Coordinates of C-alpha atoms in Angstrom, one line a residue:
X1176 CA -114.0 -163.7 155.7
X1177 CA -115.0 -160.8 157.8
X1178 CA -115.2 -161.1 161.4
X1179 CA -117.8 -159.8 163.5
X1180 CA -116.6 -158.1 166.9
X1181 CA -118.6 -160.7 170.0
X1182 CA -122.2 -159.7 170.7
X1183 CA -123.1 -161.5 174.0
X1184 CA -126.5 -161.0 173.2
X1185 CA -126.2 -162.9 170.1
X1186 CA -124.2 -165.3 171.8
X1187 CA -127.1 -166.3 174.2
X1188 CA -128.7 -166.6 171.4
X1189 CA -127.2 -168.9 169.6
X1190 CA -126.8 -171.0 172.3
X1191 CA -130.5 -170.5 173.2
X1192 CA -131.6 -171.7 169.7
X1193 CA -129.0 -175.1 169.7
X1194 CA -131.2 -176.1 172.3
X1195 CA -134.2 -177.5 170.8
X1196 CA -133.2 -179.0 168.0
X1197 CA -130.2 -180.9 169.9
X1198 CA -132.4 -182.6 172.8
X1199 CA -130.3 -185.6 173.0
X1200 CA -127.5 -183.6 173.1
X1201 CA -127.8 -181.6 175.7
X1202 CA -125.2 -183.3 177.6
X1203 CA -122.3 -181.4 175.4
X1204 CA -124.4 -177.8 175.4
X1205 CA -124.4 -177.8 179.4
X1206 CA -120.3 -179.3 179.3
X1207 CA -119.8 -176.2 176.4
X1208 CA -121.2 -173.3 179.2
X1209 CA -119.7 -174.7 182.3
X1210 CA -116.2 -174.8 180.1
X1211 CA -117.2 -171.1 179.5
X1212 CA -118.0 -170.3 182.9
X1213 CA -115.1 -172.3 184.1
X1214 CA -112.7 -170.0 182.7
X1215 CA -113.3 -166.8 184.9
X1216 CA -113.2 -168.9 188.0
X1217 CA -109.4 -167.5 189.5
X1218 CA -108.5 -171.5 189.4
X1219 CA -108.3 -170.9 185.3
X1220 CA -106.8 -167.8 185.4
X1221 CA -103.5 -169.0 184.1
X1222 CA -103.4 -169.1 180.6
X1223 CA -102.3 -172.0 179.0
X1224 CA -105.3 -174.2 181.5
X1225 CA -107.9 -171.6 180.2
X1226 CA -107.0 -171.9 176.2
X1227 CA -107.2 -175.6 177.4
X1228 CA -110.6 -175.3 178.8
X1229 CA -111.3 -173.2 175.5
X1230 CA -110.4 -175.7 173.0
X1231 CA -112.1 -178.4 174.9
X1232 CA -114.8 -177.0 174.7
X1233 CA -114.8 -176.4 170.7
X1234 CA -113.7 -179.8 170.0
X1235 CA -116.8 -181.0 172.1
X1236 CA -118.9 -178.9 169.8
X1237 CA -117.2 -180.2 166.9
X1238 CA -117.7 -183.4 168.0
X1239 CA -121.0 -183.5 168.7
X1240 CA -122.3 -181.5 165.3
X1241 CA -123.0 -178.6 166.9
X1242 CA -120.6 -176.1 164.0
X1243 CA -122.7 -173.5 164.2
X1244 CA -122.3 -173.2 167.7
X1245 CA -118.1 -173.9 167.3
X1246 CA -117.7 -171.4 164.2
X1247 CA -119.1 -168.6 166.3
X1248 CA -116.5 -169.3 169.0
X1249 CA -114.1 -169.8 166.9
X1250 CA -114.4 -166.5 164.9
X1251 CA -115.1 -164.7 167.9
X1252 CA -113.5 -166.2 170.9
X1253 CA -109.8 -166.2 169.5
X1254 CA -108.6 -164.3 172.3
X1255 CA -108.8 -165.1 176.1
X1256 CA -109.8 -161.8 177.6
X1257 CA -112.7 -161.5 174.9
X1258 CA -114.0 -164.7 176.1
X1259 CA -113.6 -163.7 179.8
X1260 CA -114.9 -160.5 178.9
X1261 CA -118.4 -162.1 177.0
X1262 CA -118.4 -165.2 179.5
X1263 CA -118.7 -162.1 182.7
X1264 CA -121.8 -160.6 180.6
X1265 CA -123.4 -163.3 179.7
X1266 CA -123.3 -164.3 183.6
X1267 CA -124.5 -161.1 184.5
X1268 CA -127.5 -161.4 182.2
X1269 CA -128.2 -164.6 183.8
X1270 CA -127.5 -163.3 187.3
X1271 CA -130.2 -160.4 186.2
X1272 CA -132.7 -162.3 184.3
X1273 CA -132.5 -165.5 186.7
X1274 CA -132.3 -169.0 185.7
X1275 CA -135.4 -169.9 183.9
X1276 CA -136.2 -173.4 184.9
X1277 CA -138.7 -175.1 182.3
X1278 CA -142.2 -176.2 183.4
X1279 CA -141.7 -180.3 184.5
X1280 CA -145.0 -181.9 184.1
X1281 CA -145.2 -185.5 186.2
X1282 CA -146.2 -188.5 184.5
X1283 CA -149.1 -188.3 187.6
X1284 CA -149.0 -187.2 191.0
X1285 CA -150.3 -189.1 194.4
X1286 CA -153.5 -187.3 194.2
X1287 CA -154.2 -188.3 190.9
X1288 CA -153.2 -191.9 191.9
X1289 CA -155.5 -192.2 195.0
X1290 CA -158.6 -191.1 192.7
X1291 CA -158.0 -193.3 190.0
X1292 CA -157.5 -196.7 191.8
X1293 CA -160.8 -195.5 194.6
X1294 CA -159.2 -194.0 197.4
X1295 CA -162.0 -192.0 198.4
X1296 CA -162.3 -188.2 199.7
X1297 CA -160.3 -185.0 199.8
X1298 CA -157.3 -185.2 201.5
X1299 CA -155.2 -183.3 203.5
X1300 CA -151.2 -184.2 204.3
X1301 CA -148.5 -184.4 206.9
X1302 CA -144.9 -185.3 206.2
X1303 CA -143.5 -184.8 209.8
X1304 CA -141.4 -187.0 211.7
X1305 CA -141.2 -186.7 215.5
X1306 CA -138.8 -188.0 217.9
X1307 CA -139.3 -189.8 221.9
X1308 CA -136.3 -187.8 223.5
X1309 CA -136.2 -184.8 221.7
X1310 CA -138.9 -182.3 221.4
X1311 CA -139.0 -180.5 218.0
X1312 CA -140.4 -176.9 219.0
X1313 CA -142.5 -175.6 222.8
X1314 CA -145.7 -176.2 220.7
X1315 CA -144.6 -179.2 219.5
X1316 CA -143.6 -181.9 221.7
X1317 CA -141.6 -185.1 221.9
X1318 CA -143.7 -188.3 221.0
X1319 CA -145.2 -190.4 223.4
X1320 CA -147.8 -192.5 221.9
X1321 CA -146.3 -193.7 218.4
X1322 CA -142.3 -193.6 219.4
X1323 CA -139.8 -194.5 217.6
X1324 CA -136.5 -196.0 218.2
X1325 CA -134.9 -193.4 215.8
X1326 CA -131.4 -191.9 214.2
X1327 CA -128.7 -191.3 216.2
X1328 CA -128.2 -187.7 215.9
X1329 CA -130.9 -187.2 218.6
X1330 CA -129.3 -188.8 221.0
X1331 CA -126.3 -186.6 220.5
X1332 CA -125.9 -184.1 223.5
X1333 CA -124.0 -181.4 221.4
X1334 CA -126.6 -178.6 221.5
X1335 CA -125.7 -177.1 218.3
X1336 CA -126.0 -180.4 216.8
X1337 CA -129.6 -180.9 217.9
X1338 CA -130.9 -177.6 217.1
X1339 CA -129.4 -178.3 213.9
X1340 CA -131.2 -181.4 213.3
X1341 CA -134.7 -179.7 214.0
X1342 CA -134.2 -177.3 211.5
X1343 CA -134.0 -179.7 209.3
X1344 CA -137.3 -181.9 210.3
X1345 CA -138.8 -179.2 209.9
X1346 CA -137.5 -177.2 207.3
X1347 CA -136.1 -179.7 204.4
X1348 CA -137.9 -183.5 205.5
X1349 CA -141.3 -182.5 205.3
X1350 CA -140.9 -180.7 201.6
X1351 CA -138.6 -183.5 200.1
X1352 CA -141.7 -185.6 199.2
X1353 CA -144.4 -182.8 198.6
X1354 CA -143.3 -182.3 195.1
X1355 CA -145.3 -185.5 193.7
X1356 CA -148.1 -185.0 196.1
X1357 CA -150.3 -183.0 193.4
X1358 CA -153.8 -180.9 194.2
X1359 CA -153.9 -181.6 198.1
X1360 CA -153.4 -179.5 201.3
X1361 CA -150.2 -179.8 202.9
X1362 CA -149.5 -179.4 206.1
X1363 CA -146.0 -177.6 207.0
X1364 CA -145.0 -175.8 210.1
X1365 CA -143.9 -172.0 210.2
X1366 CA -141.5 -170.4 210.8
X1367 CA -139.4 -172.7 209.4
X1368 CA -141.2 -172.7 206.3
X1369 CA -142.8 -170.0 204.4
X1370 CA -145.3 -170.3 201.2
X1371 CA -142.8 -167.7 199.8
X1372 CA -140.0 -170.1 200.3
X1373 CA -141.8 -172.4 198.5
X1374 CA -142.9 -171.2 195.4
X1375 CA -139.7 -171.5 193.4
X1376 CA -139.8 -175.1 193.7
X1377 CA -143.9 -175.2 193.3
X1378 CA -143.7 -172.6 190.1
X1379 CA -141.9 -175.6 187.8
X1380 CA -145.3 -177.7 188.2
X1381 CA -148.6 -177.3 186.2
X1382 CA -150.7 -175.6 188.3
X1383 CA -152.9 -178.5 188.3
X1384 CA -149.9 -180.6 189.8
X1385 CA -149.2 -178.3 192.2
X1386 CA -149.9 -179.1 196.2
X1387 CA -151.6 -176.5 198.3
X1388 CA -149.4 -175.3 201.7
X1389 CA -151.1 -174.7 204.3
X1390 CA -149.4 -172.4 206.9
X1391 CA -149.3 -173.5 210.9
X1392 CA -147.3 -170.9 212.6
X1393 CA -146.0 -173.3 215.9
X1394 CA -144.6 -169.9 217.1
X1395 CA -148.3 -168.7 217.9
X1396 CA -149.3 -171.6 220.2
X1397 CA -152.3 -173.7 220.0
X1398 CA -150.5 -176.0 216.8
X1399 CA -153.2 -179.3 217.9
X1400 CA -156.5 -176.9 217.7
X1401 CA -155.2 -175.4 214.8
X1402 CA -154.6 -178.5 213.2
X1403 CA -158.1 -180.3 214.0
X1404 CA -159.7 -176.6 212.3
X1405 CA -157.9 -176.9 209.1
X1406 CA -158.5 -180.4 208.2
X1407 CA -162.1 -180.5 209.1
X1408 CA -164.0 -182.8 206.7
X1409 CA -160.9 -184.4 205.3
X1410 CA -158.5 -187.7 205.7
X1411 CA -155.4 -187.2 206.8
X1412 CA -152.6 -188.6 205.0
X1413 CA -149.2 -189.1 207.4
X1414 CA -145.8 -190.4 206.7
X1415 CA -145.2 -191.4 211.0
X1416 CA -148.1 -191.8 213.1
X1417 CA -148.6 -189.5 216.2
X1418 CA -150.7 -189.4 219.2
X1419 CA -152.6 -186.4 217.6
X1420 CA -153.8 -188.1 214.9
X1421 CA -156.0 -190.1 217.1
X1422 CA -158.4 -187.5 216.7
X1423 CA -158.3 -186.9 213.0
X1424 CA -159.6 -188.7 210.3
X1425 CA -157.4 -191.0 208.9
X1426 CA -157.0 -192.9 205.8
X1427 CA -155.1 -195.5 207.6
X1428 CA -155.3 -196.2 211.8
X1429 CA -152.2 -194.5 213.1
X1430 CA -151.9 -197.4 215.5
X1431 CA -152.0 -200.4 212.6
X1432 CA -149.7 -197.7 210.6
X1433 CA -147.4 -198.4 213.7
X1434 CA -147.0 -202.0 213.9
X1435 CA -146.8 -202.4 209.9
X1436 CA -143.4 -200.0 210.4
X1437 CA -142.1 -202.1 212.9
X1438 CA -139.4 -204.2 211.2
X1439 CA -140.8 -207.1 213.7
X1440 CA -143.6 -207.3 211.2
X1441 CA -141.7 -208.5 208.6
X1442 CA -141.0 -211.5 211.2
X1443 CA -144.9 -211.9 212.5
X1444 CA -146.8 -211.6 209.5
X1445 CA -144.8 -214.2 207.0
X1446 CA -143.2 -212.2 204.6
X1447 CA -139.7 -213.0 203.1
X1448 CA -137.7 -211.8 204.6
X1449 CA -134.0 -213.2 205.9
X1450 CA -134.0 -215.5 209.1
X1451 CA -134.5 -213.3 211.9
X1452 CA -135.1 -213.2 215.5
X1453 CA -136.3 -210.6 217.8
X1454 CA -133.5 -209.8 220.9
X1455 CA -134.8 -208.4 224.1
X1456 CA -132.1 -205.9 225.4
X1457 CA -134.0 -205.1 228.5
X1458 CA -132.8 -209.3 229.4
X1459 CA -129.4 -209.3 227.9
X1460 CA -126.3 -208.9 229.7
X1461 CA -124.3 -206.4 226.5
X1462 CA -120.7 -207.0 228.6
X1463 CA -121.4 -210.8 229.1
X1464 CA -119.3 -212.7 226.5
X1465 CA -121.4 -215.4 225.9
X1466 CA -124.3 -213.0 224.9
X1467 CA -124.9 -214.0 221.5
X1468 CA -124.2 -210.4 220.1
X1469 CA -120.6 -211.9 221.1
X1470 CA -121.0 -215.4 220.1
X1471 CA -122.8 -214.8 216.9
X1472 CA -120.9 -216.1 213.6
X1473 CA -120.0 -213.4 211.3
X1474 CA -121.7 -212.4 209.2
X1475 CA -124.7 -210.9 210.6
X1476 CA -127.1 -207.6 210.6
X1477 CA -128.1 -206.2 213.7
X1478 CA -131.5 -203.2 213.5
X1479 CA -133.5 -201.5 215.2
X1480 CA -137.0 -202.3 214.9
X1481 CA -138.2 -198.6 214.5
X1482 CA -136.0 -196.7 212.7
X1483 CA -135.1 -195.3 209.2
X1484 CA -132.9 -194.8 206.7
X1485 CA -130.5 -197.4 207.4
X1486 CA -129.8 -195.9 211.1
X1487 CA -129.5 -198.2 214.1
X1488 CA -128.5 -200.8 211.1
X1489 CA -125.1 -202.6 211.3
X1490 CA -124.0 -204.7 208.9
X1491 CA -121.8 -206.9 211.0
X1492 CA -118.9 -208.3 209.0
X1493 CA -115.6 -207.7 210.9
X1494 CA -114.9 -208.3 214.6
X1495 CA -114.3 -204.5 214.5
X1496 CA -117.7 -203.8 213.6
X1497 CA -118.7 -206.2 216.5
X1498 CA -117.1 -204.2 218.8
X1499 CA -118.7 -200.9 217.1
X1500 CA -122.1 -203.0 217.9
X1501 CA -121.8 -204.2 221.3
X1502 CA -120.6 -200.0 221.8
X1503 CA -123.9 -199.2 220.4
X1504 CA -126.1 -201.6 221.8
X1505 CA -125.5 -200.2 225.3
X1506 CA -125.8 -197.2 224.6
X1507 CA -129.2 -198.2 222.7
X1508 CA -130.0 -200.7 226.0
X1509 CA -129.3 -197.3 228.0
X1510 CA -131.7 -195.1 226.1
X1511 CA -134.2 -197.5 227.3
X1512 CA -134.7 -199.1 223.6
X1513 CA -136.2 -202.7 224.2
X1514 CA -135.5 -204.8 220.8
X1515 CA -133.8 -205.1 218.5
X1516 CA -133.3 -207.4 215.3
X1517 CA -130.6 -209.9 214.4
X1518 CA -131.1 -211.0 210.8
X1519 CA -129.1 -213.7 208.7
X1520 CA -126.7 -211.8 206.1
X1521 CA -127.3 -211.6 202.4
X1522 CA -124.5 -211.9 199.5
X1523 CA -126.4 -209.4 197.5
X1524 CA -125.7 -208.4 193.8
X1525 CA -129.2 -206.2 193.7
X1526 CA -130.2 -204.1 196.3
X1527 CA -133.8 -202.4 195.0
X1528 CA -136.6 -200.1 196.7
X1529 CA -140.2 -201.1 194.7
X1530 CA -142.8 -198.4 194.9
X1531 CA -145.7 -198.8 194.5
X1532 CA -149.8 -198.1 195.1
X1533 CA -152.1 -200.2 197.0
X1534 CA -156.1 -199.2 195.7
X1535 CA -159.6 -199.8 197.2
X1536 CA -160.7 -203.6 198.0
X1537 CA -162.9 -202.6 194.8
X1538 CA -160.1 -201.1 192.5
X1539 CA -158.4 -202.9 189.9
X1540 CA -155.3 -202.4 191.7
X1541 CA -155.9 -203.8 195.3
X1542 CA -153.6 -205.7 197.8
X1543 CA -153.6 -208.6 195.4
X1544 CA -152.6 -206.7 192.4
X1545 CA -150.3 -204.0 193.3
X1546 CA -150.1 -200.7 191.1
X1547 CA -145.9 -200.4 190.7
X1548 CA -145.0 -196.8 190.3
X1549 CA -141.0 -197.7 190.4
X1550 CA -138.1 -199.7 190.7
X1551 CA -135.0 -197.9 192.2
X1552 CA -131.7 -198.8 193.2
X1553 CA -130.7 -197.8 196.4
X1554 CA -127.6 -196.0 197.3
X1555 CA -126.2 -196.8 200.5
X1556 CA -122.7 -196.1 202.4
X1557 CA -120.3 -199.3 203.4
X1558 CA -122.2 -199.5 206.6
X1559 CA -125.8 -199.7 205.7
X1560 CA -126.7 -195.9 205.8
X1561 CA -129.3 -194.8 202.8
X1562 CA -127.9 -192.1 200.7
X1563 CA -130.9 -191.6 198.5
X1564 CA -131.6 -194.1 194.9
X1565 CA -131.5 -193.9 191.0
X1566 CA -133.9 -194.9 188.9
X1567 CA -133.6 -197.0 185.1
X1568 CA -136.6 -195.6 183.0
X1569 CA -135.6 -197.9 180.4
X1570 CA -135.6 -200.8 182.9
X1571 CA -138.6 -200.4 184.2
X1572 CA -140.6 -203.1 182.8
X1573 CA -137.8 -206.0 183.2
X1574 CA -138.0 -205.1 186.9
X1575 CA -141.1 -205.1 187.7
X1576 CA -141.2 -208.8 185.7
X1577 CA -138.2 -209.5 188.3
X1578 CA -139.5 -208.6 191.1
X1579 CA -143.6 -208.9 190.9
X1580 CA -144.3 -212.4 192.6
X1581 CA -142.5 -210.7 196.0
X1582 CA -144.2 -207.7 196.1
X1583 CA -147.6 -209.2 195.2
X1584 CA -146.7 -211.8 198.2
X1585 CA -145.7 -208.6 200.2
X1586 CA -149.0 -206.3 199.7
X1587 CA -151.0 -209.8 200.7
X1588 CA -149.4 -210.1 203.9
X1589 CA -150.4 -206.4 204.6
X1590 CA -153.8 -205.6 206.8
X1591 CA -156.6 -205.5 204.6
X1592 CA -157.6 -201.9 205.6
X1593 CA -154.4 -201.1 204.2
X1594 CA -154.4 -198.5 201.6
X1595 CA -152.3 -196.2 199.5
X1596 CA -148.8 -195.4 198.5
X1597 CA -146.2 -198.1 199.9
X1598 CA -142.7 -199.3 199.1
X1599 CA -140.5 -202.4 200.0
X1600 CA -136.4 -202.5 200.0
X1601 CA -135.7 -206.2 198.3
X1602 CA -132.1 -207.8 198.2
X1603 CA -131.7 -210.2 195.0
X1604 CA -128.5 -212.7 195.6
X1605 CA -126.1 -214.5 193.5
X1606 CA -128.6 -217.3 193.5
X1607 CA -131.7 -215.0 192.5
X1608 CA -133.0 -215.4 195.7
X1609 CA -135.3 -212.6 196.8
X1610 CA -135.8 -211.1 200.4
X1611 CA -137.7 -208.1 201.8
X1612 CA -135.2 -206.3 204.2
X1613 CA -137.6 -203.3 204.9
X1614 CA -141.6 -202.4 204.7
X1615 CA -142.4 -199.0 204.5
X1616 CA -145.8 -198.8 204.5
X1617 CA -146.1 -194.9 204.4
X1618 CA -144.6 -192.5 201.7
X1619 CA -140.8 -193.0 200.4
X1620 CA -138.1 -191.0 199.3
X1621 CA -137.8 -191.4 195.6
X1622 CA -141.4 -191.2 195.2
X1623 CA -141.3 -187.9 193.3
X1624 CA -139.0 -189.5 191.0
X1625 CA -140.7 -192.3 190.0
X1626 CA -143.4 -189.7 188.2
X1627 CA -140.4 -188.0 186.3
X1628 CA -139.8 -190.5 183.4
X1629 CA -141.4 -188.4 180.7
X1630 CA -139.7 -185.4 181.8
X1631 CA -135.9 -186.9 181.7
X1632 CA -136.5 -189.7 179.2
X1633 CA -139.0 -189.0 177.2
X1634 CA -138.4 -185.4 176.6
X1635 CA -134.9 -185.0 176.9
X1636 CA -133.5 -188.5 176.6
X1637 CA -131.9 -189.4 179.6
X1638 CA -132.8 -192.5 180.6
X1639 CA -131.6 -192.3 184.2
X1640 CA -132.5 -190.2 187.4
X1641 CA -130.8 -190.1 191.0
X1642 CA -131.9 -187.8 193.4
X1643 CA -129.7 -186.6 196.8
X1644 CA -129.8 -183.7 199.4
X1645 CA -127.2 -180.8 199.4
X1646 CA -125.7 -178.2 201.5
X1647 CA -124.5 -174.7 200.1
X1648 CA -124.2 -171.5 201.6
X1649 CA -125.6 -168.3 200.5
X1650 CA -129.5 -166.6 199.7
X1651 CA -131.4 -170.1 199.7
X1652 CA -132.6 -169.2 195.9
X1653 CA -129.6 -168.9 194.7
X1654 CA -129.2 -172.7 193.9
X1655 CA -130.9 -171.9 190.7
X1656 CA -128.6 -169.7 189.1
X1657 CA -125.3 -171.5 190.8
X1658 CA -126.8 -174.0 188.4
X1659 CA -128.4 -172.4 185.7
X1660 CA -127.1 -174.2 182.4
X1661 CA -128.3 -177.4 184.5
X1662 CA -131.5 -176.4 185.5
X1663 CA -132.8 -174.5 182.0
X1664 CA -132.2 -177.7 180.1
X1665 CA -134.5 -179.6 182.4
X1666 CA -131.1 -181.9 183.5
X1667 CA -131.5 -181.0 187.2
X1668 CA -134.6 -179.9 188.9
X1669 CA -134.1 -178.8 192.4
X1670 CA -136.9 -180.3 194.5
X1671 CA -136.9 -178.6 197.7
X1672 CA -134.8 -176.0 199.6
X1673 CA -134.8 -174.8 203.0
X1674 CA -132.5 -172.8 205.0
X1675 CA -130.6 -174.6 208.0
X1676 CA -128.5 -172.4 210.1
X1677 CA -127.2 -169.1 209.2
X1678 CA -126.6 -169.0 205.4
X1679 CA -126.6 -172.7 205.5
X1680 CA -129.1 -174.0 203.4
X1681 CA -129.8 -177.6 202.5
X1682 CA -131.5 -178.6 198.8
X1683 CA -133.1 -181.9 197.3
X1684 CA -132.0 -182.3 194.1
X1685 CA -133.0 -184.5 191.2
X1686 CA -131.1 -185.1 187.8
X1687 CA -130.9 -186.9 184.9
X1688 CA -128.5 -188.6 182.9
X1689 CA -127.3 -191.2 179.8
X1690 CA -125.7 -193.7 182.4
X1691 CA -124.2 -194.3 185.8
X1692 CA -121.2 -192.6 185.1
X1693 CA -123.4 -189.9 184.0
X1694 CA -125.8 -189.7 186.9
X1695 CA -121.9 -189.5 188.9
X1696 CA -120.7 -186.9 186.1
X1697 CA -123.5 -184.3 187.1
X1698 CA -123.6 -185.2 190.3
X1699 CA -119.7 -184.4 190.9
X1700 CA -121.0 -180.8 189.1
X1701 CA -123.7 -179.5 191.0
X1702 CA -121.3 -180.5 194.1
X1703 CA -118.3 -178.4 192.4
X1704 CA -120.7 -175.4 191.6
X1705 CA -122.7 -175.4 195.0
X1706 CA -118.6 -175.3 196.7
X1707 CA -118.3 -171.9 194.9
X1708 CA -121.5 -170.4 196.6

């Protein structure tokens, strides 16, 4: 047989036409072009671990049915510097012609949400967090009216380390969630963020699915006048309250909003929740060994009653971890926080977030019918903190079934003004028993995810999503073609970026995959290819 000298061109597009007719396989074709890719990288250099890489990677394809993809680098690929040589054009196509991410279409959006189930009016949004100690820009103050107790960073007196952490709030936070808000005004803060720095992530939605920045420059002064101009004749829609809401419109009263947060509300207003009781720091003695943060039997937790994320949360099972506490709870007592909560510890086999939608009084899906959006698992590290969550597609409706009586008992205890998205974080334990361990009452985290199931499960077979923040270095855009195989096959679609410091730039990313060891497979990748950046 005759054998035809390697045409990259014809090579992209072979592999370009595998694609549709292997959906469920798409798991090998991204394995097959980061094996490619692999090999340049100086670490493969040596030749017997790049023929290795090489033959991996045509097994896989043999493996997996794919022969017409495996003949062709068979008959072409037989020596290492030809596949070097087509693997460095083929990346320089991609380098010129950018990865081409395909068009995700949600299974619905929040706007589309809040007109179905009679939320009335047209909407503007503000995902901003603020802090008491710690003000986030000169035209945009610390909070005084709504404050929290807050993360721990803030209190940090490194310099760096707070300057830092405002980039962030308001560079990454505020655009993690606006990519399942739909057809509404968003409110985001320049410089920090531009609607140029935007549109990558905005171009993979329908235009119809797509929110609508607009621009407050905090670096031109007047930020509160500005604000009050450009939401004129709409509801405001917030994710923390703050004191300059009072004069806005708001779908829900910043000051109920407040007290629903508070994790003392899970105490006051009846809802399951573990045995808990409120501590006044302000009255207690830290050093005094009989206080009961001392005395206490382990186990136990120990929160704060305003904050997020699983910061200020100690999960107090060690009389190490005691002393880490009674370290932390002066410091807290010193910052001038007043409460905190001591709660009963939970064996727990299930740790879930439930999201979900709370309609109109009128709706079909008010307080005492709940709309649920999504189940998630939460990821969290050995001491409490929240990493970000996966989501089952497949499981969806065995969840819900699970957990529906404690939610529906959960959205009755809330205010009846209460309306809109919502979530709750319920532990299940070895007995089945369920408690609610935190209400958020305002948007969540994985929200975007829950509206993905048709794009990873339905279209490309992947049952399971997780979504997580990263840090890379380099042009912030260049996260799509770091990850290009993983992003043109609709496996990862990056969220958000923002840069953070220099060419530090932070991403939200959400994949798909077959399983948990899957979902940890990619994940592990997108780590290893943002490292090279």
């Amino acid at each position: 047989m005759r054998v035809s000298p390697w045409n990259p061109v014809d090579a992209r597009r072979r592999l370009d036409a595998i694609r549709p007719s292997y959906k469920r396989r798409q798991a090998s074709y991204i394995q097959l072009q980061f094996s490619l890719q692999g090999i340049t990288n100086e670490a493969w250099r040596q030749r017997p671990y790049a023929l290795f890489g090489f033959w991996k990677a045509w097994f896989a394809q043999i493996i997996a049915g794919e022969l017409i993809l495996a003949q062709a680098l068979w008959f072409n690929a037989r020596k290492l510097d030809e596949v070097d040589d087509a693997t460095r054009t083929i990346m320089a196509i991609q380098k010129r012609q950018g990865a081409k991410a395909p068009r995700v279409r949600l299974d619905t959006t929040l706007a589309e949400l809040y007109r179905a189930n009679g939320i009335p009016g047209d909407f503007i949004v503000t995902m901003y967090c603020v802090f008491a100690h710690l003000d986030l820009h000169p035209a945009f103050p610390r909070e005084t009216v709504y404050p929290e107790d807050e993360e721990p960073v803030p209190f940090s007196d490194d310099r760096d380390e707070q300057d830092r952490l405002r980039k962030v709030i308001l560079g990454l936070k505020p655009l993690r969630r606006a990519f399942g808000l739909g057809a509404l005004d968003v409110i985001f803060f320049g410089p920090n963020i531009s609607a140029e720095g935007m549109e990558r992530a905005l171009s993979q939605l329908d235009p119809d699915q797509r929110h609508r920045p607009r621009i407050v420059d905090l670096d031109q002064g007047g930020v509160f006048e500005e604000l009050l101009q450009i939401s004129q004749n709409k509801k405001l829609l917030f994710w923390r309250p703050q004191g300059w809401m009072n004069k806005h419109d708001c779908l829900n009263n910043p000051e109920e909003a407040y007290i629903i947060n508070s994790k003392k509300y899970l105490i006051t207003s009846g809802i399951r929740t573990p045995a808990s009781e409120i501590i006044s720091l302000r009255n207690t003695n830290i050093a005094d060994p009989s206080s009961i943060f001392s005395t206490r039997p382990l186990p136990f937790v120990v929160k704060l009653c305003r904050a997020g994320c699983g910061f200020g949360t100690y999960i107090v099972t060690t009389e190490s971890r005691r002393k880490e506490v009674l370290g932390a709870m002066e410091k807290y007592q010193a910052r001038g926080v007043d409460e905190v909560l001591i709660s009963e510890y939970i064996d727990l086999v299930q740790d879930l977030s439930v999201h979900f939608l709370i309609g109109a009084p009128t709706s079909e899906h008010n307080r005492g019918n709940p709309l649920v959006t999504g189940v998630t698992v939460q990821t969290l590290t050995d001491d409490g903190k929240w990493t970000g969550g996966y989501i089952d597609y497949s499981a969806q409706e065995g969840l819900r079934d699970l957990l529906w009586e404690t939610v529906r008992d959960t959205t009755q205890k809330l205010p009846e003004t209460f309306v809109g998205w919502a979530g709750v974080d319920i532990v299940v334990d070895k007995n089945g028993g369920q408690y609610v361990v935190d209400l958020n009452a305002r948007f969540t985290g994985s929200m975007p995810m829950c509206f993905m199931s048709g794009h990873f499960w339905k279209e490309r077979g992947l049952p399971m999503a997780q979504f997580a923040a990263f840090e890379y270095r380099g042009p912030t855009d260049d996260i799509y073609d770091s990850l290009a195989p993983l992003v043109e096959s609709g496996q990862v679609v990056v969220t958000a970026t923002a840069g953070i410091e220099g060419d530090l730039n932070m991403a939200d990313i959400v994949w798909g995959g077959h399983d948990q060891q899957d979902l940890a497979r990619v994940r592990e990748c997108i780590k290893q290819k943002l490292a090279r950046t």
